[in-house]
Structure formats: structure tokens, C-alpha cells
XYZ file of C-alpha atoms in Angstrom:
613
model
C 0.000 0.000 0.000
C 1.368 3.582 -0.937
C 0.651 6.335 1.106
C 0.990 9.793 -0.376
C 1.617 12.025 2.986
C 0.097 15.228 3.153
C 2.330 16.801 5.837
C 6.017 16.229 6.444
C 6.035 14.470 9.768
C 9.837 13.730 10.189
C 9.831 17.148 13.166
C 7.147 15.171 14.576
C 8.183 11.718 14.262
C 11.842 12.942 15.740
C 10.011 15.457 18.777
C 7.983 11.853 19.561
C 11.382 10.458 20.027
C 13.071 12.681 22.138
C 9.971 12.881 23.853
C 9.428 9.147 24.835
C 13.262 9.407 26.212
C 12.022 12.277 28.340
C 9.121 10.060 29.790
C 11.561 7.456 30.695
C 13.676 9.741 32.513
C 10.686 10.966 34.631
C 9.250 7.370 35.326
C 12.759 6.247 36.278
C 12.965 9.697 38.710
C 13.140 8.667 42.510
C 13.205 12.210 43.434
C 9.576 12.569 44.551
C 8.371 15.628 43.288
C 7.226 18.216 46.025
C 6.039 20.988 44.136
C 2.364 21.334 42.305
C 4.020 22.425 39.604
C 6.754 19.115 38.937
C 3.663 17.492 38.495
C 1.933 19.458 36.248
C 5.316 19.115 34.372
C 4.883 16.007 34.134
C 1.346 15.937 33.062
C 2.365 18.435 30.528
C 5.117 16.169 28.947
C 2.494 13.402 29.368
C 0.183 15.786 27.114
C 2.832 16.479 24.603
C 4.107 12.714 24.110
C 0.035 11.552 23.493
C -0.536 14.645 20.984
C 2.798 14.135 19.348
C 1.577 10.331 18.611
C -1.937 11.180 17.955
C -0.834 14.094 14.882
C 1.396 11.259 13.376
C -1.504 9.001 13.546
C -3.990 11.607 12.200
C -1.211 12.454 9.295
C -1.136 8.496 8.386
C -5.164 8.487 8.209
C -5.157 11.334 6.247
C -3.107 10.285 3.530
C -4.357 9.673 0.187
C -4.419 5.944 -0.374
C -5.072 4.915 3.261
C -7.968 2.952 3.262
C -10.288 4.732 5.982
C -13.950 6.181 5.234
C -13.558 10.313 5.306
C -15.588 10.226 8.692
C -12.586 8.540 10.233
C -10.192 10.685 8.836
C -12.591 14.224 10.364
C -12.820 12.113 13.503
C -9.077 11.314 14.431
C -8.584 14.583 12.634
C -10.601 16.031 15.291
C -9.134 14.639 18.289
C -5.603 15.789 17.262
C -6.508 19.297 16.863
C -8.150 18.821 20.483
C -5.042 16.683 22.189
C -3.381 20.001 20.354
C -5.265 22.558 22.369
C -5.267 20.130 25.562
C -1.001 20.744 25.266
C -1.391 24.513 25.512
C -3.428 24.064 28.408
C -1.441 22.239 30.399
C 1.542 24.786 29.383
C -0.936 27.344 31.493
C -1.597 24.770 34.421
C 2.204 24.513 34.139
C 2.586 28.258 34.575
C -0.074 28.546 36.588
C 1.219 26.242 39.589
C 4.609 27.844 39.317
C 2.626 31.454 39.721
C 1.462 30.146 43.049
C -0.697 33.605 42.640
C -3.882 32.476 44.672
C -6.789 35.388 44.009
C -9.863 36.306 42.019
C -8.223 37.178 39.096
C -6.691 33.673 38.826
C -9.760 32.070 39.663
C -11.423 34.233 36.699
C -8.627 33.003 34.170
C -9.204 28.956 35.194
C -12.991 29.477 34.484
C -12.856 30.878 31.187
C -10.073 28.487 30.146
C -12.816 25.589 30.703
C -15.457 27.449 28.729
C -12.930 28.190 25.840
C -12.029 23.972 26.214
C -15.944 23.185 26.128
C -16.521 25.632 22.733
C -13.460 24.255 21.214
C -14.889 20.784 21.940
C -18.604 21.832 20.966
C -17.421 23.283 17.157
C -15.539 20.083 16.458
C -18.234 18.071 17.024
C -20.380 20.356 15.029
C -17.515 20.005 12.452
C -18.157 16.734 11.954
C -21.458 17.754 10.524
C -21.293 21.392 9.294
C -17.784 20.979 8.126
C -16.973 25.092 8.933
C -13.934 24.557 10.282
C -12.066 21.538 7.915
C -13.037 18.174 5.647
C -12.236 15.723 3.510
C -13.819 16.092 -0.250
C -15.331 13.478 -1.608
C -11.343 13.033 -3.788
C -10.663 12.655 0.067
C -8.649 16.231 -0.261
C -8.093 17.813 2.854
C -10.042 21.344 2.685
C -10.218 24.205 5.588
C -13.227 26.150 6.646
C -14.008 29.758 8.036
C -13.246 28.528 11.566
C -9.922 26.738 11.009
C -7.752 29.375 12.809
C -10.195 28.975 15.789
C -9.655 25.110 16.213
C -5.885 25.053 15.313
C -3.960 28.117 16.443
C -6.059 30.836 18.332
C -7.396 29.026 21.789
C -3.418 27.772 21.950
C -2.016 31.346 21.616
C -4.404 32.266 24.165
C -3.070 30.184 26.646
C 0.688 31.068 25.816
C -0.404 34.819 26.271
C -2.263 34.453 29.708
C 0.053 32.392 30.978
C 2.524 35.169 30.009
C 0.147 37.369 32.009
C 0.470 35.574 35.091
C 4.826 35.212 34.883
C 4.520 39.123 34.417
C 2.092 38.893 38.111
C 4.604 36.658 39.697
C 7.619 36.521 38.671
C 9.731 37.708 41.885
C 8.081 34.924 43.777
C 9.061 32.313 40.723
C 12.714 33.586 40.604
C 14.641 34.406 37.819
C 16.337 31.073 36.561
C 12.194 29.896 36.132
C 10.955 33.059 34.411
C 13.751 32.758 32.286
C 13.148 29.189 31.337
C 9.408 29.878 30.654
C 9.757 32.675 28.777
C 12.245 30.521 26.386
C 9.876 27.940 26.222
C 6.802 29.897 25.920
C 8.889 31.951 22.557
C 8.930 28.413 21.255
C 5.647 27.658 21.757
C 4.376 30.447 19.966
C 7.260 30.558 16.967
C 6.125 26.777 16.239
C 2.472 28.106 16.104
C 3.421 30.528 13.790
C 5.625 28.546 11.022
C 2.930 26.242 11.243
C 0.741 28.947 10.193
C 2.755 29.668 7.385
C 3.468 26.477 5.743
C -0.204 25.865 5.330
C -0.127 22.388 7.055
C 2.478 21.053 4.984
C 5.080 21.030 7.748
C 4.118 19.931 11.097
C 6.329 22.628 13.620
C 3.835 23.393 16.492
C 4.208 19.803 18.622
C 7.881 20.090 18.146
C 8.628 23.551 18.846
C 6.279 22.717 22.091
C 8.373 19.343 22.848
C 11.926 21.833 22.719
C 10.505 24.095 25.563
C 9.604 21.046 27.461
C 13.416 20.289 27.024
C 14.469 23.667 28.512
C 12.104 23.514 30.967
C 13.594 20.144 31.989
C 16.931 20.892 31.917
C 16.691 24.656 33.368
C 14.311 24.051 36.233
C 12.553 20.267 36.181
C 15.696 18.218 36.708
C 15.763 15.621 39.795
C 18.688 17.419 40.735
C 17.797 20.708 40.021
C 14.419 20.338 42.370
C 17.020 18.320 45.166
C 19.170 21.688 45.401
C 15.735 23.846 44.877
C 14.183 21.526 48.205
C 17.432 21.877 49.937
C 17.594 25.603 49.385
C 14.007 25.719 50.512
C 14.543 23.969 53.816
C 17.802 25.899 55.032
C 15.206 29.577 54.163
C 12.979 28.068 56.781
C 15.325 26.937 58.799
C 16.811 30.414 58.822
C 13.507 32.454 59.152
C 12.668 29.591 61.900
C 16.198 30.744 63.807
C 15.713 34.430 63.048
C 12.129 34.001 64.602
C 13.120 32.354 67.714
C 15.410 35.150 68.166
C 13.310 37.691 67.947
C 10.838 35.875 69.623
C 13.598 35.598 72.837
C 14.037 39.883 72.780
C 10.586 40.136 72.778
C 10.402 37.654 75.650
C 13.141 39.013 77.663
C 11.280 42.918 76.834
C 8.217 41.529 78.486
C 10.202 39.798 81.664
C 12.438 42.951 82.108
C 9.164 45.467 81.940
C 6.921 42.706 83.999
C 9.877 42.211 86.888
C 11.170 45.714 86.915
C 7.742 47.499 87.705
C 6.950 45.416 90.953
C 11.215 45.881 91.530
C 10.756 50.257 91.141
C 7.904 49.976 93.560
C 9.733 47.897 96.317
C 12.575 50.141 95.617
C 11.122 53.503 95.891
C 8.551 52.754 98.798
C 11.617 51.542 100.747
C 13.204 54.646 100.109
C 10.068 56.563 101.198
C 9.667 54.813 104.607
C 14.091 55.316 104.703
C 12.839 58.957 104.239
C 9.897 59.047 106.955
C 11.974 57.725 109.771
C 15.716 59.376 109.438
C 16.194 61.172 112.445
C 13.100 59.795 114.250
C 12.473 57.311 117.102
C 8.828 57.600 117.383
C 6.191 58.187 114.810
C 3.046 60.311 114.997
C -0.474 58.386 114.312
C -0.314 59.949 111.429
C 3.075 59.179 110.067
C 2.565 55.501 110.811
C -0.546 55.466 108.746
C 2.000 56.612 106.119
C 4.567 53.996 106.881
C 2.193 51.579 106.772
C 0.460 52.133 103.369
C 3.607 52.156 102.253
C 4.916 48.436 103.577
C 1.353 47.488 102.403
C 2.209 48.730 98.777
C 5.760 46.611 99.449
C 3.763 43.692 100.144
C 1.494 44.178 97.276
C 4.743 44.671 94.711
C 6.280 41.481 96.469
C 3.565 39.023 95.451
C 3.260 40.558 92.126
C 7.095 39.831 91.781
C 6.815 35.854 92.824
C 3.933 35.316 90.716
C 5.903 36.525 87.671
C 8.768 33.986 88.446
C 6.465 31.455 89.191
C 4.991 31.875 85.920
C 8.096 32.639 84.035
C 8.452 29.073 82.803
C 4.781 29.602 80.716
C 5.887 32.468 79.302
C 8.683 30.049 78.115
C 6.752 27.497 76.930
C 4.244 29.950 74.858
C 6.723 31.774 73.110
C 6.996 29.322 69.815
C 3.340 29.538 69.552
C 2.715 33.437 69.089
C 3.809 36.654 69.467
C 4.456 37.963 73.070
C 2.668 41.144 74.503
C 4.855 44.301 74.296
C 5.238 46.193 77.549
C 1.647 47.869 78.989
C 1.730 51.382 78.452
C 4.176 52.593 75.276
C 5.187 56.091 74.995
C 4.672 56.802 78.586
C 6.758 58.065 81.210
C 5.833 57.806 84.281
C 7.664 57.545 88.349
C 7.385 54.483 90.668
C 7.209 55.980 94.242
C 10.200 57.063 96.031
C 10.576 60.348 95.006
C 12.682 62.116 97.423
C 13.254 65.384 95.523
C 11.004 67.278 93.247
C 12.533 68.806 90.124
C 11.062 71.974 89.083
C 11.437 73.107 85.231
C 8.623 76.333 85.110
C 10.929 77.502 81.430
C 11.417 74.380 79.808
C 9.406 73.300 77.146
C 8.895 69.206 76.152
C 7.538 67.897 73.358
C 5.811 63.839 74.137
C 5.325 61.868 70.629
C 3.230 59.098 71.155
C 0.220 57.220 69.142
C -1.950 56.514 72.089
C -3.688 59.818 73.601
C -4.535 58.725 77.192
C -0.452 57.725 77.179
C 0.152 61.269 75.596
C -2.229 62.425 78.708
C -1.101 60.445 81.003
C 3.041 61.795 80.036
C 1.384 65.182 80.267
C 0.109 65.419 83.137
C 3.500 64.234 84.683
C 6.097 66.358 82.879
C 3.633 69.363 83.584
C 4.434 68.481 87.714
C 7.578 70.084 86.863
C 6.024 73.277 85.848
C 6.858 72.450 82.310
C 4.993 73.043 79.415
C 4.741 70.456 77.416
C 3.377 70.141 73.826
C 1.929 66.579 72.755
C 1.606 64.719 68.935
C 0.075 61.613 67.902
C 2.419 60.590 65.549
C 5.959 60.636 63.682
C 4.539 63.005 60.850
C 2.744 65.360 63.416
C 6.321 65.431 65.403
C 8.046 66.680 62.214
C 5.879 69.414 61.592
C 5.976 70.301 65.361
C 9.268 70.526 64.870
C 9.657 73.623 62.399
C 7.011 75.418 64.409
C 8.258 75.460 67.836
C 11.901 75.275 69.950
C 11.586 72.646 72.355
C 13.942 72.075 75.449
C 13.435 68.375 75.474
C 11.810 65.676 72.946
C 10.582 62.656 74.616
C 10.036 60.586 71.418
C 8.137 56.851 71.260
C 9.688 54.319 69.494
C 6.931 51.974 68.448
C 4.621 54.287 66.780
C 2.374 53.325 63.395
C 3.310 56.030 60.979
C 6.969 55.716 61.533
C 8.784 54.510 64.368
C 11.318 56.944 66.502
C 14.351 56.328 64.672
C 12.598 56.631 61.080
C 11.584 60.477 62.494
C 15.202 61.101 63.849
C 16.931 59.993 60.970
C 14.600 62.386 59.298
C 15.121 65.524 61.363
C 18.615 65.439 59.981
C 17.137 66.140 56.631
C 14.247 68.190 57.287
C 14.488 71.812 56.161
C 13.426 74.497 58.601
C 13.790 72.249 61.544
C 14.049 74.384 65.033
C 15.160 71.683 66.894
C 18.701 70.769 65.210
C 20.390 71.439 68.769
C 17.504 69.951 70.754
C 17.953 66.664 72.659
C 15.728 63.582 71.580
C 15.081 60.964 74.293
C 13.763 57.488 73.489
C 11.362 56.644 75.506
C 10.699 52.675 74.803
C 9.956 49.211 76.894
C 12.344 47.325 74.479
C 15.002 47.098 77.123
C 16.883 44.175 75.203
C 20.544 44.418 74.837
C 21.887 46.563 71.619
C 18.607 48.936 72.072
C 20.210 51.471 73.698
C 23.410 51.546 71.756
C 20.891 51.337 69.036
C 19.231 54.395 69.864
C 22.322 56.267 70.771
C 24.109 55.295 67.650
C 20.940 56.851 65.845
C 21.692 59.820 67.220
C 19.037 60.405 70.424
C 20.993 61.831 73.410
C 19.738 59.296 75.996
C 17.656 56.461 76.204
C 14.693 56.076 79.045
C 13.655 52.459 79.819
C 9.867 51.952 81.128
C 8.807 52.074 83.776
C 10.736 54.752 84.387
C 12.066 55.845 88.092
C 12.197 59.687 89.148
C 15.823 58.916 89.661
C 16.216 57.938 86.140
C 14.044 60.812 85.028
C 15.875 63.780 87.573
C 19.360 62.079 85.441
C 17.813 62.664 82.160
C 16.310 66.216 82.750
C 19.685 67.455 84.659
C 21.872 65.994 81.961
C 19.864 67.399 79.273
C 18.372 70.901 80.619
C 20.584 73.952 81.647
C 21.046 74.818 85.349
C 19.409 78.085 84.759
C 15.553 76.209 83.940
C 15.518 73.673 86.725
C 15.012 74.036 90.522
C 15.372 71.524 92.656
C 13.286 71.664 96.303
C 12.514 68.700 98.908
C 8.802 67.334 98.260
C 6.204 67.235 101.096
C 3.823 66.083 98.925
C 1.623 62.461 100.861
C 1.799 59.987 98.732
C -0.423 56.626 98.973
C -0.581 53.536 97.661
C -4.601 52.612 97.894
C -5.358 48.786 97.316
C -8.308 47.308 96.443
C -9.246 46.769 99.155
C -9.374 50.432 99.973
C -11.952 51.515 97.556
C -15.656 50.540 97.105
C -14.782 49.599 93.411
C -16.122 46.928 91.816
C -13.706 44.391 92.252
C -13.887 42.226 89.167
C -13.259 45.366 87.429
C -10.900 47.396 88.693
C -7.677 47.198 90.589
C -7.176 50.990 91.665
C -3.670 49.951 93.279
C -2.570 49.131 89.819
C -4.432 52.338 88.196
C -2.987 54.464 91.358
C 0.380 53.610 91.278
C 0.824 54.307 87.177
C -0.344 57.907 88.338
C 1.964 58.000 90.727
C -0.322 57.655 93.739
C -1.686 61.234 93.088
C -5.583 60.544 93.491
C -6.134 64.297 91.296
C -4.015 62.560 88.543
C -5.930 59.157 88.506
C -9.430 60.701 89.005
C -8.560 62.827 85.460
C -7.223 59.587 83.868
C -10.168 57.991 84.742
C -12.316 60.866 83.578
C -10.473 60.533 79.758
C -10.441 57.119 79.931
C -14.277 57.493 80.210
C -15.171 60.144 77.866
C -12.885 58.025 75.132
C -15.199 54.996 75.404
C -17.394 55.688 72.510
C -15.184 56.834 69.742
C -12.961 53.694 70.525
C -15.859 51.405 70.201
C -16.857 52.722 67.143
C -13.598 52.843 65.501
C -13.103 49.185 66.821
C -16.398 47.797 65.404
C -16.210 49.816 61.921
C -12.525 48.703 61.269
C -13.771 44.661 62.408
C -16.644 45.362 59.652
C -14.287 46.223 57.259
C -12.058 43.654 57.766
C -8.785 46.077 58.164
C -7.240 43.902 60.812
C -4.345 46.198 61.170
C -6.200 49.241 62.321
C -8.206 46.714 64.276
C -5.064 45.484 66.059
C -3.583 48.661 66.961
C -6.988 49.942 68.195
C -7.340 47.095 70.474
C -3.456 47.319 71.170
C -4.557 51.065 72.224
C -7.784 49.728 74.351
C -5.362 46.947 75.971
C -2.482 49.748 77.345
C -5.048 52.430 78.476
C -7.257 50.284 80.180
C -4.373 48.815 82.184
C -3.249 52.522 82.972
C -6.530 53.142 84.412
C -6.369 49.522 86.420
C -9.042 47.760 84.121
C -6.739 44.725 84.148
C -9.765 42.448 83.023
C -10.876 44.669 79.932
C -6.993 44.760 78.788
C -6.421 41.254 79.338
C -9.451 40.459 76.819
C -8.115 43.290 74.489
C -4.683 41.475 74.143
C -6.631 38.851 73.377
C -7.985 40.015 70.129
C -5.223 41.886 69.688
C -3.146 38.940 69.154
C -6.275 37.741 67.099
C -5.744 40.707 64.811
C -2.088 39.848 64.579
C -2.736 36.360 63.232
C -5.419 37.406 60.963
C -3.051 40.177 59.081
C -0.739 37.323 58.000
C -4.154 35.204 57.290
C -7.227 36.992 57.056
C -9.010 33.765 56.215
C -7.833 31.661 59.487
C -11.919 30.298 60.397
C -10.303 29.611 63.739
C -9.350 33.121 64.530
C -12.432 34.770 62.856
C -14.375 32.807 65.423
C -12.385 33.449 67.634
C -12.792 37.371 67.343
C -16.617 37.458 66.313
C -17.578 35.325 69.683
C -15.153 37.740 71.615
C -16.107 40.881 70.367
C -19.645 41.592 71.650
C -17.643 40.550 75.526
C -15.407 43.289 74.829
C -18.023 45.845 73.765
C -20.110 44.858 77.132
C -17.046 44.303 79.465
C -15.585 47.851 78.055
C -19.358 49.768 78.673
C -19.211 48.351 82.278
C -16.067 49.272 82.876
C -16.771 52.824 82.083
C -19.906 52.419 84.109
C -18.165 51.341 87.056
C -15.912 54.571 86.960
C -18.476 56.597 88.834
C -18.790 54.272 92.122
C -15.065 54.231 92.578
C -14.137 56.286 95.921
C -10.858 57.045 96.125
């Protein structure tokens, strides 16, 4: 029998070759493969073997003088043009996996490819019958219709081209040596189209243009040892980010143990100080300046059980640290003295400035530095402390370092290049509870003149302000003022609510001072329920973390330990939903929790009223 070929098939006969060698290679592979996109590789090469054998067999039908019926020829006719377009779809699964791009868009793309697959199927079966797109005469000639370009080329080109799309999306996260490779490969793809095009179906060039990008692709980025090295690299970048997070994850921890030891450490200090004070030079006390002495062993006590239940519990903190994020110290951005003041610093000419994010901490910093006699001038953020800064001279710049704009060293370093700045001269303190070793070489190195760990002592402070402020602006005088420590058990407060001892002694046992925080702490409670509920509705779980990160520190100020203990909650909540907004868990989590902060933070603010202080 002679068969008169229409189409040169020796490209195809030769790709079918190479390709079968390929196949063996990947059956033979012991290198599992890892990735979604080895396998879709492999189901690609699978795709491009089949069609390669298919077109050969379609070419052999096809010839005049093979003894087939014409409706076998249009039918295995058919099914090559479709294993054709099935090979250009798997090149876009290909690309597709590699992308790794996981959104709407993507999701878009994958549907219309399957109703592009079902009308390519759909008008060759209609083919078969309306013969619009190719047939066989009744000479059994091979004739194309007005649809031919849509069956053989277009649909293909349209996957090379959105799979294009989607390398252009991605291609940081694929890396260069894999763009690189796929772009090769998908240049092949679409020249063999092309020349295929242009020989009128008299040379075969699409399947083996397609089988020499599988090649590259092989050889560039699919080899079992190329994917070994790629798996090895893989595993020493997570061991790495796993070491760099335990590391970080130890600062935090030993930030939280330094801030949670040294507070109950200040008070012990400076009420043993105070009682020092009360009895030099005396051998017998009034009524009334035992009364003293004992509120202040009481307050001793108090900070001594705080102190052992802290390293009692220090090996849970331990334990918990892999799992999440530790909580940053209480109150950021605020200064503030632990008892134990034995002299009071007066400053009636110096101006401060206070940067922080939190306003009852900017209130709170206010209301101590203006004890001095100071005034003091308060912003909300990095950007508000620049402009601040060409308006006014300031003798002093207490500056926060963890602040949501930019953090204190981002607004030094750009003081230095800020034109019309007043404050070139001007001190900058850093006021931070990040008391982990390097931070205050860090801060000093970025040019702040001193560094002011929280909590803070007056000692510390009366250093800061005497190295910092000329002799001329500061007075120094002893200080009669009665200071308490009032426990809870001193105050008809609600007990499950408040602790005043707590809310006393971060206002520095002045009852004036707490009564006002209490007062803003009050008046705030709308406007922060609002802005927490509309940025939960919106899903922004950044500005819902820092607004619950805000609720957590002022509520602690004020001695609502119960209300900040349920906003660090959710505030670690919010934390774990801005790396995965669709965790199920944690949006339970929050949306069961919520409505117990809304209530727990309206009774608080109710309760405010029947304290007696």
C-alpha cells in the first residue's frame, strides 16, 4: 500500500522520540516531586508525548491511499486538533502552579479556560457535521473552513499569552532562573504556532517547537537534581527564618520579663526609700506618720507578690513563646515615676515635646512632665512630630519608638534632613519598653541623646532632665507632697473590674491625677468602640489590632486589668489574621469575643463613677 503524505512528519516523528526518552527519565525519577508544579510538568510532557503520537496518527489516516472512510479521517482529525489545544493548556496549568498567585483574578482566568475547552470541543463536534472549520472532499482532499484558525492556532495562543500574564504577576516569587526558562519555552511555543501557520499544514512545527521548551524547561528548572538543590535551598530559608524568629521571639520575651519584673522591683525600691525617708532622724512616729509607713509596707507587700507570681509563671511564658507573638510592655510612649521620690525637680521655662500614638499615654506623660512646671506640647504621631518641629523650639523631645506612621528612629533619621527644623540642637530621648541588649546603643548610635527604659524611676528621670536641661531652667526643692498607695481593698470599686492599686500607682499615687485619667479614659469609650467595630466590619485587621493594642495599654493605665487582658486577646487575634485573614479559627475566635469586649468595656466605664478614692 502507498501512502501519499500530506504533511512532512519527520519534526514530529523525531520530537515523539526525544519525547518518549524524556518520559523514561521521569518514570525512572526517585526524586519525589514536592512541588504542584513538577507534576503538572509532568502531566504536561504526558500531554505532549500523546498529541505528538496522535498528529502522526492523524497524518497516516489522512493520507491519500489509506484505506479509511472520510468520517474517520474528520474524527481522528478532530481529536488531534483537540489533544493540540489540551497541550497549551497544560503549558498554562504549568505556569499557573509555578505562579502560586492564589486570588480572584486567577480564579477568573481557570474558568474561562474551561469554557474556551468546552466551545473548542462543541465546534468540532459540530464540524463533523457542518464541516466550517475543515473536511475531507469526496477526492478525500483535505479542505479548511471559516473557523480553522479557531480550532488550530487561536485558543493555543491564548493560553501562551495568559500564561505570560500571570509570569509578568509573579515573577519575583518564581525567581529568575524559572521566568527565564518559561519565557524561552513559551517563545517556542508560539514561533512553532506561527511557522505552522505559514506552511499551510504542509510542515508539522507546532508539537515540536512545544516538545523543545519542554526540554528547557527540563533541563533549566525540572531536573531531579535541580528540584534536590531547589528543596534543599528551601529547607535551610525556613530553617533560617525559623532561627531568626526564635530570636526575635527571645528579645521580645526578655522585653516583656524585664518590663513585667522591673515594675513590681521600682515599687519595692522607691517605697523603701520613702519609709528610709519618713523615719531618718526619728524614734517615734506620729499616728499619722505611721498610717503613712504603713500604706507604704502594704504597697511593698502588694509589689512582692506581684514579683513571685511573675517567676512562678516565668516558665509559661517560656513554653508559649513558639506559639505566638508575646505582649509588648503595657503602656508605650509613657513616662511615668514608681514611688520614692525624694526630691522634686522643678522646670517652670522648659518646654517638652511627648510623641506618642496613644492619647490617654500622651495624657497620662502630660500630666506628669507638667508636675515640673513644664509646658509640654503633645503629637500623635511621627509626621505630626516633624511638623511640630519647624514650628516650635523645644527644650526636650521625649520621642516613642513603636509608633504606626513611623517609628522613633525613622523620624530622627529624618530631622537630619528636614528643612526648617528648630530643633537641630535639641535633645531627643527614646522613651521605649524594648530594654533588650543593643537597644540602647541602638538608639544612641541613631543619634538620640539618651535612652529612658519603662517604667521609668524619678531617679532615672531627675538624670535625664539634669543631663539634658541647663542649670538656669531647673530648681530643685525637697517634696512634702503624701503619697499613697490605695489597694483594692481600699476603695468601694467593683472588684472584678478594677484594681485601683494598679491604676494608682501608674499615676503616681496622686488621686487628682488618677481621678482625670479615669475621667479621659471614660469620655474616650465611645469613639474607641466605634472605631473598633467599623474597622472589624471592614475587615482592616491592622487598624483593628492597633486599636485594640490602644484599648489593651489604656485600660491597664486606668487599672481595668480584666478589659486589657481580653483586648490582648484580640489583639493577638488581629495579629494572626493580618498574615491570614481567612484563618476560620481566629475569625471565630474574634466574632464570639467581640460583643464581651463591647459589654465588658461599657461596664467598665460604668463602674468609673462608684469608685471612691
Amino acid at each position: 500500500m502507498h501512502l501519499n503524505l500530506l504533511t512532512n512528519i519527520q519534526y514530529e516523528q523525531m520530537a515523539a522520540l526525544f519525547d518518549l526518552i524524556l518520559c523514561a527519565f521521569l518514570v525512572f525519577d526517585e526524586t519525589e516531586a514536592k512541588e504542584d508544579s513538577s507534576r503538572w510538568f509532568t502531566s504536561y510532557l504526558y500531554f505532549v508525548t500523546i498529541a505528538n503520537g496522535v498528529e502522526i496518527l492523524a497524518v497516516i489516516f489522512s493520507s491519500q491511499g489509506f484505506p479509511v472512510s472520510p468520517a474517520i479521517k474528520m474524527a481522528i482529525t478532530s481529536i488531534s486538533f483537540f489533544m493540540n489545544n489540551l497541550v497549551f493548556w497544560q503549558f498554562f496549568n504549568y505556569i499557573e502552579a509555578s505562579a502560586k498567585e492564589r486570588s480572584t483574578f486567577v480564579n477568573r482566568i481557570i474558568g474561562v479556560n474551561r469554557i474556551l475547552l468546552a466551545a473548542e470541543v462543541f465546534l468540532l463536534l459540530t464540524n463533523l457535521f457542518l464541516h466550517n472549520a475543515f473536511y475531507f472532499s469526496n477526492q478525500l482532499e483535505y479542505n479548511r473552513g471559516p473557523y480553522f484558525a479557531a480550532v488550530a492556532f487561536l485558543l493555543p495562543m491564548y493560553f501562551i499569552v495568559v500564561a505570560l500574564v500571570l509570569v509578568k504577576r509573579n515573577n519575583q516569587r518564581m525567581g529568575r532562573r524559572k521566568v527565564a526558562s518559561i519565557l524561552v519555552a513559551s517563545v517556542l511555543n508560539m514561533v512553532g504556532l506561527i511557522l505552522q501557520i505559514f506552511f499551510h499544514g504542509t510542515l508539522l512545527m507546532a508539537l515540536p517547537f512545544a516538545s523543545l521548551g519542554i526540554f528547557v524547561l527540563y533541563f533549566a528548572v525540572e531536573s531531579p537534581d535541580y528540584r534536590q538543590l531547589e528543596s534543599t535551598l528551601h529547607e535551610l530559608s525556613e530553617a533560617k527564618q525559623t532561627a531568626e524568629e526564635a530570636s526575635k521571639s527571645k528579645d521580645v520575651f526578655m522585653s516583656q520579663i524585664s518590663h513585667e519584673v522591673r515594675t513590681p522591683m521600682n515599687s519595692i525600691m522607691g517605697l523603701t526609700d520613702m519609709i528610709l525617708q519618713e523615719m531618718q532622724g526619728k524614734d517615734q512616729l506620729t499616728p499619722a506618720e505611721f498610717s503613712k509607713v504603713y500604706q507604704y509596707l502594704h504597697g511593698i507587700s502588694n509589689s512582692g507578690h506581684q514579683l513571685i507570681y511573675i517567676v512562678d509563671n516565668i516558665q509559661n511564658y517560656i513554653t508559649t513563646i513558639p506559639a505566638e507573638e508575646t505582649e509588648e510592655a503595657p503602656v508605650e510612649g509613657t513616662v511615668y515615676r514608681m514611688g520614692g521620690e525624694q526630691m522634686e525637680l522643678q522646670t517652670p521655662e522648659a518646654h517638652f515635646l511627648v510623641v506618642d500614638d496613644n492619647e490617654m499615654n500622651l495624657f497620662v506623660a502630660k500630666k506628669l512632665l507638667s508636675k515640673t512646671g513644664a509646658r509640654v506640647t503633645t503629637c500623635t504621631g511621627g509626621l505630626e512630630c516633624l511638623r511640630a518641629l519647624t514650628k516650635e523650639k523645644f527644650d526636650l523631645v521625649f520621642l516613642d519608638y513603636m509608633m504606626p506612621d513611623m517609628d522613633g528612629i525613622d523620624v530622627m533619621e529624618r530631622t537630619r534632613k528636614m528643612v526648617g527644623n528648630l530643633n537641630e540642637n535639641t535633645p531627643f530621648v527614646m522613651v521605649t519598653a524594648n530594654t533588650v541588649a543593643g537597644m540602647e546603643a541602638r538608639a544612641l548610635e541613631a543619634g538620640f541623646a539618651d535612652f529612658i527604659s519603662k517604667p521609668i524611676s524619678w531617679d532615672r528621670l531627675y538624670m535625664v532632665l539634669s543631663a539634658h536641661l541647663p542649670n538656669s531652667q531647673m530648681e530643685v526643692q525637697k517634696e512634702d507632697g503624701d503619697y499613697q498607695i490605695q489597694s483594692a481593698s481600699d476603695t468601694a470599686a467593683p472588684m472584678e473590674l478594677f484594681d485601683t492599686a494598679t491604676g494608682m500607682e501608674y499615676c503616681l499615687n496622686d488621686k487628682d491625677f488618677y481621678r482625670e485619667t479615669l475621667e479621659v479614659f471614660g469620655q474616650e469609650h465611645d469613639a474607641k468602640a466605634a472605631e473598633i467595630a467599623t474597622y472589624y466590619e471592614a475587615a482592616d485587621w491592622k487598624l483593628f489590632t492597633v486599636r485594640v493594642h490602644g484599648l489593651k495599654s489604656t485600660a491597664r493605665t486606668v487599672g481595668a486589668l480584666k478589659l486589657s487582658e481580653l483586648a490582648k486577646e484580640l489583639e493577638m487575634a488581629g495579629k494572626k489574621l493580618q498574615e491570614n485573614s481567612h484563618d476560620e479559627e481566629t475569625l471565630t475566635f474574634v466574632r464570639e469575643k467581640l460583643p464581651e469586649l463591647y459589654d465588658l468595656y461599657q461596664r467598665t466605664v460604668a463602674a468609673i463613677a462608684q469608685l471612691k478614692l
